[in-house]
XYZ file of C-alpha atoms in Angstrom:
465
model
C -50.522 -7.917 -27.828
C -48.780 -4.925 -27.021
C -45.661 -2.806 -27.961
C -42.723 -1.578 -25.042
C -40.858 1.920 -25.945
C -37.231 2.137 -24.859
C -34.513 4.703 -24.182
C -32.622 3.065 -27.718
C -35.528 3.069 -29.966
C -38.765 1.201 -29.940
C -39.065 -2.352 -29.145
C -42.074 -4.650 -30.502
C -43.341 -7.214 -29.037
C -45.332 -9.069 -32.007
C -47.795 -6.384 -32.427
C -49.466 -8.457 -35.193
C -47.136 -11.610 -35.544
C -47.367 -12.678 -32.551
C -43.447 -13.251 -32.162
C -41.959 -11.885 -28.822
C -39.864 -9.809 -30.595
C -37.613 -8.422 -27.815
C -36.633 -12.096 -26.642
C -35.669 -12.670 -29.787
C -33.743 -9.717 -30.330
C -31.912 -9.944 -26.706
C -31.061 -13.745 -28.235
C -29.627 -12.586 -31.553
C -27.546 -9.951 -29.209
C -26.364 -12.096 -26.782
C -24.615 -14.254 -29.358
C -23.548 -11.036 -31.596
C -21.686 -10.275 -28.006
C -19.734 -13.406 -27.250
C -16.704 -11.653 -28.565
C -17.589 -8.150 -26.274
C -17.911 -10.901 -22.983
C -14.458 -12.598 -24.284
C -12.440 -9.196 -24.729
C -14.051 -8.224 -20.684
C -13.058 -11.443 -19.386
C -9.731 -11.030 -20.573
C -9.665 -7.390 -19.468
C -10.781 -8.956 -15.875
C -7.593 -10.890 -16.078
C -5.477 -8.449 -17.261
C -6.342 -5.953 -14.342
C -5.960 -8.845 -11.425
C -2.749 -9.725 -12.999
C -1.393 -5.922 -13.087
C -2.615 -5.662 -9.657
C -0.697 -9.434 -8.232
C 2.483 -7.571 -10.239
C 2.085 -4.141 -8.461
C 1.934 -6.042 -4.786
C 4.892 -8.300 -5.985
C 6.591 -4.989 -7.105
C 5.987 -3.069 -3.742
C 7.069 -5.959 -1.570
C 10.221 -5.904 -3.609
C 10.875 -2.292 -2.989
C 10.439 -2.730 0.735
C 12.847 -5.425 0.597
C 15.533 -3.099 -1.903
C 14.925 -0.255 0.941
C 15.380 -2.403 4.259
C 18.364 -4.169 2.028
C 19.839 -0.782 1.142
C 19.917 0.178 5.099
C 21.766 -2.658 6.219
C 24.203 -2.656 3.477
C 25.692 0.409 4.818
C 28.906 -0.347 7.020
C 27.112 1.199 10.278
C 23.481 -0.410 10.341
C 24.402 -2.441 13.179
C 25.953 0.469 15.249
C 22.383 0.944 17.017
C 22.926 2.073 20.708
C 20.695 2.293 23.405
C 21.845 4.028 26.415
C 21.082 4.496 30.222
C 21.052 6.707 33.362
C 21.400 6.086 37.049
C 19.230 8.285 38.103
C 15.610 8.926 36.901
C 15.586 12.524 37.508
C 18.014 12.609 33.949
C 16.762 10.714 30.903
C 18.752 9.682 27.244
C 18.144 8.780 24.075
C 20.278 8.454 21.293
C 20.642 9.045 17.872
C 23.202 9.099 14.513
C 26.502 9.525 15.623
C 26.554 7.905 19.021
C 29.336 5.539 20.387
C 29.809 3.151 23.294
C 30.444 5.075 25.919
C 29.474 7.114 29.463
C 30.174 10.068 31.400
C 29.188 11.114 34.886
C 28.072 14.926 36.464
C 26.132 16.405 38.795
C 22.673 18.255 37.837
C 23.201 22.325 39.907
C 20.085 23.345 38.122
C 17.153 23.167 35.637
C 15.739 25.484 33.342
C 13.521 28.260 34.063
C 11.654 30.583 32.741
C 11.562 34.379 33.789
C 8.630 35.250 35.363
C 6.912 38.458 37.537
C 4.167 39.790 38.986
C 2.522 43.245 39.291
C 1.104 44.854 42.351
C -3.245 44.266 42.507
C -4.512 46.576 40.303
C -7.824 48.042 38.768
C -6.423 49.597 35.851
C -3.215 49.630 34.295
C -2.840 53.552 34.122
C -5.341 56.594 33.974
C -4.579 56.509 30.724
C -2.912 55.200 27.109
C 0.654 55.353 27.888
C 4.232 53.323 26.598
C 5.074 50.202 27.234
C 8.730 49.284 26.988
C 10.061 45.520 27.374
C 13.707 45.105 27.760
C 15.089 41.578 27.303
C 18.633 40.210 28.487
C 20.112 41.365 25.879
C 19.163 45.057 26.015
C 16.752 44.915 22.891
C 13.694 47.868 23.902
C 10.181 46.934 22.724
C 7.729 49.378 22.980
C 4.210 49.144 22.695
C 1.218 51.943 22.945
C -2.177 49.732 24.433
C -5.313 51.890 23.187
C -6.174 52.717 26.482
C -4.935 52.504 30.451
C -7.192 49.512 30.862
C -5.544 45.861 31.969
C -6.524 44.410 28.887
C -5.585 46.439 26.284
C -2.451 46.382 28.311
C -2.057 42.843 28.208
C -3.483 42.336 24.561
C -0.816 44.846 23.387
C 2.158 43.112 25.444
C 1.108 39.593 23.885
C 1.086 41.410 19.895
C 4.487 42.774 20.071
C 6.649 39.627 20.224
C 8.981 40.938 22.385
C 9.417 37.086 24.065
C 6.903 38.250 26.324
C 3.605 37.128 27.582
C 1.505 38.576 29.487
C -2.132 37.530 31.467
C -4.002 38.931 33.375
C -5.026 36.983 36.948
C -7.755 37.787 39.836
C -6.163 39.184 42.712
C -9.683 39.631 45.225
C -11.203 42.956 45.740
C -10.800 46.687 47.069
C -12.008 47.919 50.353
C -14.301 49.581 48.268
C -15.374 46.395 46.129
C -13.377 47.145 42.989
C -12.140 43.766 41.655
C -8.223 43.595 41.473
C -5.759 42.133 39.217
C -2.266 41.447 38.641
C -0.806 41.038 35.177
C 2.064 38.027 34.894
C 4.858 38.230 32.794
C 6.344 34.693 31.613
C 9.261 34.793 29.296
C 8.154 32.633 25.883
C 11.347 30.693 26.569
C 13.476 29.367 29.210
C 17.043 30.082 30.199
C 19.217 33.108 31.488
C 18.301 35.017 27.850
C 14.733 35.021 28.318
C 14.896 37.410 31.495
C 13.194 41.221 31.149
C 12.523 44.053 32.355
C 8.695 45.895 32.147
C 8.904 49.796 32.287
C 6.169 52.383 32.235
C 7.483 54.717 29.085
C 9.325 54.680 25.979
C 12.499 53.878 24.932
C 14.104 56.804 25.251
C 12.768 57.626 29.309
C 14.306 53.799 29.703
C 17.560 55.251 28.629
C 17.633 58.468 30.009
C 16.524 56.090 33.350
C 13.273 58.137 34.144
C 10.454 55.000 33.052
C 9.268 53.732 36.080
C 10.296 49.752 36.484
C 6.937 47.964 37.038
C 8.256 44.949 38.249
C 9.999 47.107 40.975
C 7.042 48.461 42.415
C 5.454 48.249 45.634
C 3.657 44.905 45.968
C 5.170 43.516 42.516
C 7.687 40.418 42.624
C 9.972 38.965 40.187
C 8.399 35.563 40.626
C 11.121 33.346 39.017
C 14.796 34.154 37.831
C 14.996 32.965 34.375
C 18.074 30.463 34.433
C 19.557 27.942 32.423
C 20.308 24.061 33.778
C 23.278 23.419 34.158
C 25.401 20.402 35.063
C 28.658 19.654 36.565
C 31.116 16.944 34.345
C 34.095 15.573 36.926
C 32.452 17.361 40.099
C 35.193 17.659 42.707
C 38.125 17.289 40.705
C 40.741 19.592 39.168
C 38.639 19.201 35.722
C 35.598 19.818 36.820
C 33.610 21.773 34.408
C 30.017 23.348 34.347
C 27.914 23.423 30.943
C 25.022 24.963 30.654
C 21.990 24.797 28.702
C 18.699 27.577 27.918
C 16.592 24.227 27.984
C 16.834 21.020 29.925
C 18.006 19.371 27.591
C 21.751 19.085 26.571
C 22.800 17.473 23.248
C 26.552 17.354 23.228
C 27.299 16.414 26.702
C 28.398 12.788 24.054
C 27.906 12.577 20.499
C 24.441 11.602 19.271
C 23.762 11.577 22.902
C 21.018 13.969 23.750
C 20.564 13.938 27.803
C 17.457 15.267 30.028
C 17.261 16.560 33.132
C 14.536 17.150 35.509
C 15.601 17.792 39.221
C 18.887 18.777 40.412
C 20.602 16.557 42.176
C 23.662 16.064 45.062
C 25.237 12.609 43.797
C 26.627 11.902 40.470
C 24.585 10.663 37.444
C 26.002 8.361 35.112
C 24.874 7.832 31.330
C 26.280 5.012 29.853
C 26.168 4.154 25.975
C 26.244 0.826 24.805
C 25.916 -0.876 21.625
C 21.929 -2.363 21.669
C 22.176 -5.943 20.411
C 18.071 -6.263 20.387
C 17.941 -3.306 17.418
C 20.737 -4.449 15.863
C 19.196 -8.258 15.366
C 15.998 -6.284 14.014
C 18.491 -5.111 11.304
C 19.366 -8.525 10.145
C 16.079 -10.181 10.773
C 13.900 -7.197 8.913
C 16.193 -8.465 5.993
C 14.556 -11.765 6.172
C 11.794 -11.210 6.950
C 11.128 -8.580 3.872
C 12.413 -11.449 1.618
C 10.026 -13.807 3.195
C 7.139 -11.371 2.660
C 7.924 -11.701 -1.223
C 8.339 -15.373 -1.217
C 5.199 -15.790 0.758
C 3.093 -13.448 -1.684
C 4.791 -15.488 -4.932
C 3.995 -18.534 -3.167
C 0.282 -18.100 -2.661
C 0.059 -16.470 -6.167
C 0.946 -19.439 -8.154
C -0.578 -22.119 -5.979
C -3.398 -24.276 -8.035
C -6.264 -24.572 -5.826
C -9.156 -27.378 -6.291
C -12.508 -26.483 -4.982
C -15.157 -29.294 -5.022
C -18.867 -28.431 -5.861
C -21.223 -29.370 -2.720
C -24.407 -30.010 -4.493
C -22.634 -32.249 -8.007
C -19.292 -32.787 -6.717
C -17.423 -30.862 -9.736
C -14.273 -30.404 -9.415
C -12.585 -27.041 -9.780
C -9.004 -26.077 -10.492
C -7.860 -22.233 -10.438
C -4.586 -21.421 -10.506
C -2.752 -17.988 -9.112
C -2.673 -14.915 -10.969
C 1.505 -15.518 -11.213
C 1.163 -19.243 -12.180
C 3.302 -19.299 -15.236
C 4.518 -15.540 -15.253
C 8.198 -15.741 -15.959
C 9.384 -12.405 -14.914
C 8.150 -12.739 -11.247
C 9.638 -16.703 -11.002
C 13.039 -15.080 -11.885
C 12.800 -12.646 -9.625
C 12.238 -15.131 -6.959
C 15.063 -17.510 -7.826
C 17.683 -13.989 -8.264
C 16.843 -12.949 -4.595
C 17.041 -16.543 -2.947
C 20.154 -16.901 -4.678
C 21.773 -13.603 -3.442
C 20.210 -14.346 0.320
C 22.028 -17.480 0.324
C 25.447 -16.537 -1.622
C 28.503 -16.895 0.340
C 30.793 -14.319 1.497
C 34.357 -15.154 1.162
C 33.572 -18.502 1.131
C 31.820 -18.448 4.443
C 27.949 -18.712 4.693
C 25.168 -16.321 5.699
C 24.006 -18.821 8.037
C 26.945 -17.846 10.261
C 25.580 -15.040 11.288
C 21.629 -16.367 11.710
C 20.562 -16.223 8.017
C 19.848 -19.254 7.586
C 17.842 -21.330 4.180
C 15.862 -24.394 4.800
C 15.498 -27.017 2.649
C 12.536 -25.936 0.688
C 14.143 -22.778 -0.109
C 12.713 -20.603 2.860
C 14.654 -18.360 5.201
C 14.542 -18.557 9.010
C 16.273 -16.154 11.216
C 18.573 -17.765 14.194
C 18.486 -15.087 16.686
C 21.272 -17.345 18.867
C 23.707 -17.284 16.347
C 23.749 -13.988 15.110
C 24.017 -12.606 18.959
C 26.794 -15.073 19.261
C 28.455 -13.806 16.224
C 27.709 -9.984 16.933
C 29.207 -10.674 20.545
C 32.701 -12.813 19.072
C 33.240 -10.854 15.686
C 31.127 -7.198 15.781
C 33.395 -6.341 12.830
C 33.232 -9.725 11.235
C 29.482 -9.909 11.521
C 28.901 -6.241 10.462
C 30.871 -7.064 6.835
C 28.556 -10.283 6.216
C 25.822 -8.740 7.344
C 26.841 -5.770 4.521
C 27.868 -7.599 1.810
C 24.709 -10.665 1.787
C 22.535 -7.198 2.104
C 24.306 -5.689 -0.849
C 23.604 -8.147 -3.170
C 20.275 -8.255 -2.354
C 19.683 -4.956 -2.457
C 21.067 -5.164 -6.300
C 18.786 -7.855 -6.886
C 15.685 -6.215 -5.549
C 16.692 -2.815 -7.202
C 16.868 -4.424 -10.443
C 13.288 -5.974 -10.105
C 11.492 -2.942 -9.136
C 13.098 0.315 -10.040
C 10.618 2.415 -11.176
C 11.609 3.105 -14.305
C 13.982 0.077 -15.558
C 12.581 -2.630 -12.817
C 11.890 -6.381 -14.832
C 8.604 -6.043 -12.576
C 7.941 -2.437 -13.558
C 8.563 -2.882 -17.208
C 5.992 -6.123 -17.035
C 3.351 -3.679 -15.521
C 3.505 -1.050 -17.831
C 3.471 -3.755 -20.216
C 0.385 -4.998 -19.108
C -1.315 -1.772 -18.417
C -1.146 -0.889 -21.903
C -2.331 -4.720 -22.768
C -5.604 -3.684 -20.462
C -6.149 -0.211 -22.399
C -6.332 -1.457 -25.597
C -8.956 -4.316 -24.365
C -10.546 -1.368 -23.072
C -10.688 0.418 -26.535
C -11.848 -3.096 -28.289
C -14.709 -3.579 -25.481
C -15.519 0.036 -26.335
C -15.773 -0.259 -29.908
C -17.658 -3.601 -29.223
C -20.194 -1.533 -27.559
C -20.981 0.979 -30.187
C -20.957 -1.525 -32.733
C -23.485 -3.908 -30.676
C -25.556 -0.605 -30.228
C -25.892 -0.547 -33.599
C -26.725 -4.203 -34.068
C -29.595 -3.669 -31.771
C -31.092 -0.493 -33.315
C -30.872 -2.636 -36.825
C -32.785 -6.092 -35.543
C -35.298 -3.480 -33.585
C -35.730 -1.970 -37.222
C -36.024 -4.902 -39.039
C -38.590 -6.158 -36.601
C -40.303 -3.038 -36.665
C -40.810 -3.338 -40.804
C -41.853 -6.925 -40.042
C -44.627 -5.817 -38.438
C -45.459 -2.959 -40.355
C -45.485 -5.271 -43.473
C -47.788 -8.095 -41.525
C -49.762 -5.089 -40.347
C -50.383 -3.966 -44.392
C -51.165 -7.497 -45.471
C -53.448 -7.739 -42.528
C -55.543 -4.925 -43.813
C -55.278 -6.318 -47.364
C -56.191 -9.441 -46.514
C -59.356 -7.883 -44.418
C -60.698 -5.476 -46.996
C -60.070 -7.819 -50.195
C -62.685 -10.661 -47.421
C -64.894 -7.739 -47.358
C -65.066 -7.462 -50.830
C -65.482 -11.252 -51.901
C -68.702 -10.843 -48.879
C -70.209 -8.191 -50.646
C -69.612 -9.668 -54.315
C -71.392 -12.918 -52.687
C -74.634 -11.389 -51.597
């Protein structure tokens, strides 16, 4: 016989009964917590049902967004555009319109860039630096001594547009290792040129600093220059714009052009309404909607499983099975997809609902529709989108939504099964440290009546002899 100590109390296994008290104590507790298992199998349900409605939910909201775009009486005004040559790329963006324009490329952008003569040192010692950009600004900087690189660390601190690094340039006759210190502008374009001068400010002005680009064996490497291209080349209206970068974004509204070599014939970028994007914006529509029908679907299917090893027969059904929120939902956006306009039908322009209440998308006839009625197709497209978009927005806004309202609905549901399994637990606690008591006097009691029984046989044995 024997007793087993616990982290609740102590637990006695029929120290002189005999009875295996902590089976039946586990017993009693397993029954006194059929309500406790209830109340978490509920919870269980509760929590994949809040989760089925938060998926449902965020599929709507994708829908309400992508329903919301091409509502507006411009989602199918999606260009794409081209050039004839491929030294000048385009892309395009809000604002453009079918069109195209033609120039010559004279230049691309460059940055301003020189070279010192070879050098050991930059000067015997610690002396002004002055940088003087395009536009006349003076930037003067003090390195801590004549060496190279305090010259060029101090050049690269003063953000005066300026870097500056320092680059072998082989040795001296008498084995001292030369350098030359390169100046790149930061940016590129005709206002990024400079000037480097030995000496401050003032000696620039007065014209006594020394220009170090200017000296013997120095270079101005590369002109800093904008690109610039020619609209109408070789006729009365020919006109040159320019640009600090190679890129030029007005040449066409929400037409932002690229060049990369300059070139001698003309370059045309055309701009042309792109049919493939603008069937994406109709067919996203559907298939967002689908998404939600497909997730509703497979949510309230019953499935039947069959048990391999006695045949049993299973039935579960979906976590939506019987939620009426989430069914009306369903039948509001179907509806709305399938509406007509005017008394003309979505499926005129590809939207198109099958007999058991899907949507397909018929690519053929909405490019035929786009193609005979832009204008036409644009306003059904906008109006079947509208009223989906109201639809969707009234399932899932966050704060009003039917959907939202049934998931804070059950979220409070789950946190008060949460409190009642709680309470369960303290009160089952108790339960246990009372049958682990009672147990305990059991034995105690048997144990006294044991002794009893033993001293009043002892007695009777000694009265006998």
């Amino acid at each position: 016989m024997s007793s087993v100590s616990s982290a609740n109390g102590l637990a006695i296994d029929g120290l002189v009964s005999g009875l295996k008290t902590t089976d039946l104590i586990n017993s009693l507790m397993s029954v006194e917590g059929v309500p406790q298992t209830l109340l978490k199998n509920k919870l269980t349900d509760t929590n994949a049902f809040i989760s089925s409605l938060q998926t449902m939910n965020s599929l709507v909201q994708t829908l309400a967004t992508k329903a919301t775009d091409a509502a507006k009486a411009t989602s199918l005004d999606v260009f794409g555009a081209t050039s004839s040559s491929t030294g000048v790329t385009v892309t395009t963006s809000t604002g453009a319109s079918v069109g195209s324009v033609g120039f010559i490329v004279g230049s691309t952008a460059a940055a301003h860039t020189g070279v010192t003569a070879a050098k050991s040192t930059w000067a015997d010692a610690a002396g002004p630096i002055t940088i003087v950009g395009a536009d006349g600004k003076q930037t003067t900087v003090t390195p801590s001594s004549g060496s190279l690189d305090d010259a060029v660390s101090a050049i690269n601190k003063a953000g005066a547009g300026v870097s500056a690094t320092k680059v072998a340039a082989g040795t001296a006759a008498d084995g001292t290792k030369l350098y030359r210190v390169q100046f790149t502008a930061t940016k590129t374009g005709a206002d990024g040129a400079f000037e480097v001068y030995r000496g401050t400010g003032a000696d620039v002005t007065a014209g006594t600093a020394s220009n170090v680009l200017g000296e013997t064996g120095a270079a101005v490497v590369t002109q800093g220059r904008d690109a610039s291209v020619t609209l109408w080349a070789g006729t009365a209206a020919a006109q040159t714009v320019t640009s600090a970068t190679n890129t030029f974004s007005d040449l066409l509204p929400g037409v932002s052009v690229t060049v990369t070599q300059p070139t001698t014939d003309p370059v045309t970028v055309s701009v042309s309404q792109d049919a493939t994007k603008a069937q994406a914006v109709a067919s996203g529509l559907v298939d967002a909607l689908n998404a939600v029908a497909s997730y509703f679907s497979s949510n309230t299917a019953v499935t039947s499983t069959v048990s391999p090893t006695n045949g049993t027969t299973t039935t579960k059904a979906g976590t939506l099975t019987g939620d009426a929120t989430t069914r009306d939902v369903m039948q509001r956006l179907t509806s709305t997809m399938s509406q007509p306009v005017n008394g003309k039908s979505p499926s005129s322009i590809g939207i198109v609902i099958t007999k058991d209440g899907d949507f397909t998308f018929d690519a053929d006839a909405f490019q035929k529709a786009l193609s005979t009625d832009p204008q036409g197709t644009q306003a059904m497209l906008s109006a079947v989108a509208a009223n989906v978009g109201a639809a969707a927005s009234t399932a899932s806004d966050k704060y009003t939504g039917s959907i939202t309202t049934s998931i804070t609905g059950q979220q409070s549901v789950a946190k008060d099964l949460t409190t009642q399994i709680d309470s369960w637990t303290d009160r089952l606690t108790a339960r246990r440290a009372t049958l682990q008591a009672q147990y305990s006097a059991l034995e105690t009691s048997l144990s006294k009546l044991q002794s009893q029984s033993s001293w009043l046989a002892g007695q009777l044995a000694t009265q006998s002899s």
